[in-house]
């Protein structure tokens, strides 16, 4: 039924609670991380395909490519919900995005707290990972480069000591080991030589057969676990800054999605209010 002559239009027909600023800020925020997630997946898949299948399966637990793919896929799905939810003003997708992002944030927070409280168990897990990496050192090129970088960066060798490299089948000191690297350590364990033009990859030859004092003249004898723990203790502010840098985008995403959800709900209520008054014959 038509409105009475001179009656005003339904309240808020030209008004919207949904802020374009919040809507498109959340959209472009998710779009940025959506693109980053696709790059991560592409790099992870490429790295995975470039490896030998048997080598990749042997060190699956510590394979950086698998970790990159998993994180990339999860980020892709999460940011996809955020992008489409904000663009289409879909409450279900936005709430899914907000809920999942909250879970991720809480899991990271719990992992940090548990790692601090159960530092001894965390140290044992790190030791297990390093030992497993030592075993598969020659099986995976990415893992090999990662270990070499770590040993150079922290000036260390092995997990607890340089003799841990005997766990690797190529560096094992047993007499029945036919490897040319028997009783050796990787070149990344060697002390740097000033003005060395060419890296001597055989500088760790036979080092495990020497005692600590003699070996320390040529290689790093201290393990990487203690060096890593000391580095963490001396760089707590840096690690705190990194953790804060990871937490802020997550909190911003949660906040923006919740604001947009509330605005959409208010807009729906306004539309229902207008529909009711259009149907009112006395309005």
PDB file of N, CA and C in Angstrom, residues 190-197:
ATOM      1  N   UNK A 190      84.402 -26.068  10.323  1.00  0.00           N
ATOM      2  CA  UNK A 190      85.797 -25.620  10.348  1.00  0.00           C
ATOM      3  C   UNK A 190      85.913 -24.147  10.734  1.00  0.00           C
ATOM      4  N   UNK A 191      86.997 -23.834  11.436  1.00  0.00           N
ATOM      5  CA  UNK A 191      87.291 -22.448  11.786  1.00  0.00           C
ATOM      6  C   UNK A 191      87.578 -21.653  10.517  1.00  0.00           C
ATOM      7  N   UNK A 192      87.107 -20.416  10.447  1.00  0.00           N
ATOM      8  CA  UNK A 192      87.334 -19.627   9.225  1.00  0.00           C
ATOM      9  C   UNK A 192      88.810 -19.311   9.028  1.00  0.00           C
ATOM     10  N   UNK A 193      89.212 -19.365   7.779  1.00  0.00           N
ATOM     11  CA  UNK A 193      90.591 -19.044   7.420  1.00  0.00           C
ATOM     12  C   UNK A 193      90.619 -17.670   6.755  1.00  0.00           C
ATOM     13  N   UNK A 194      91.407 -16.716   7.291  1.00  0.00           N
ATOM     14  CA  UNK A 194      91.447 -15.358   6.704  1.00  0.00           C
ATOM     15  C   UNK A 194      91.924 -15.384   5.256  1.00  0.00           C
ATOM     16  N   UNK A 195      91.282 -14.562   4.430  1.00  0.00           N
ATOM     17  CA  UNK A 195      91.664 -14.377   3.025  1.00  0.00           C
ATOM     18  C   UNK A 195      91.659 -15.681   2.231  1.00  0.00           C
ATOM     19  N   UNK A 196      90.717 -16.578   2.580  1.00  0.00           N
ATOM     20  CA  UNK A 196      90.614 -17.837   1.856  1.00  0.00           C
ATOM     21  C   UNK A 196      89.753 -17.636   0.616  1.00  0.00           C
ATOM     22  N   UNK A 197      90.339 -17.823  -0.578  1.00  0.00           N
ATOM     23  CA  UNK A 197      89.626 -17.595  -1.835  1.00  0.00           C
ATOM     24  C   UNK A 197      88.708 -18.765  -2.171  1.00  0.00           C
TER      25      UNK A 197
END
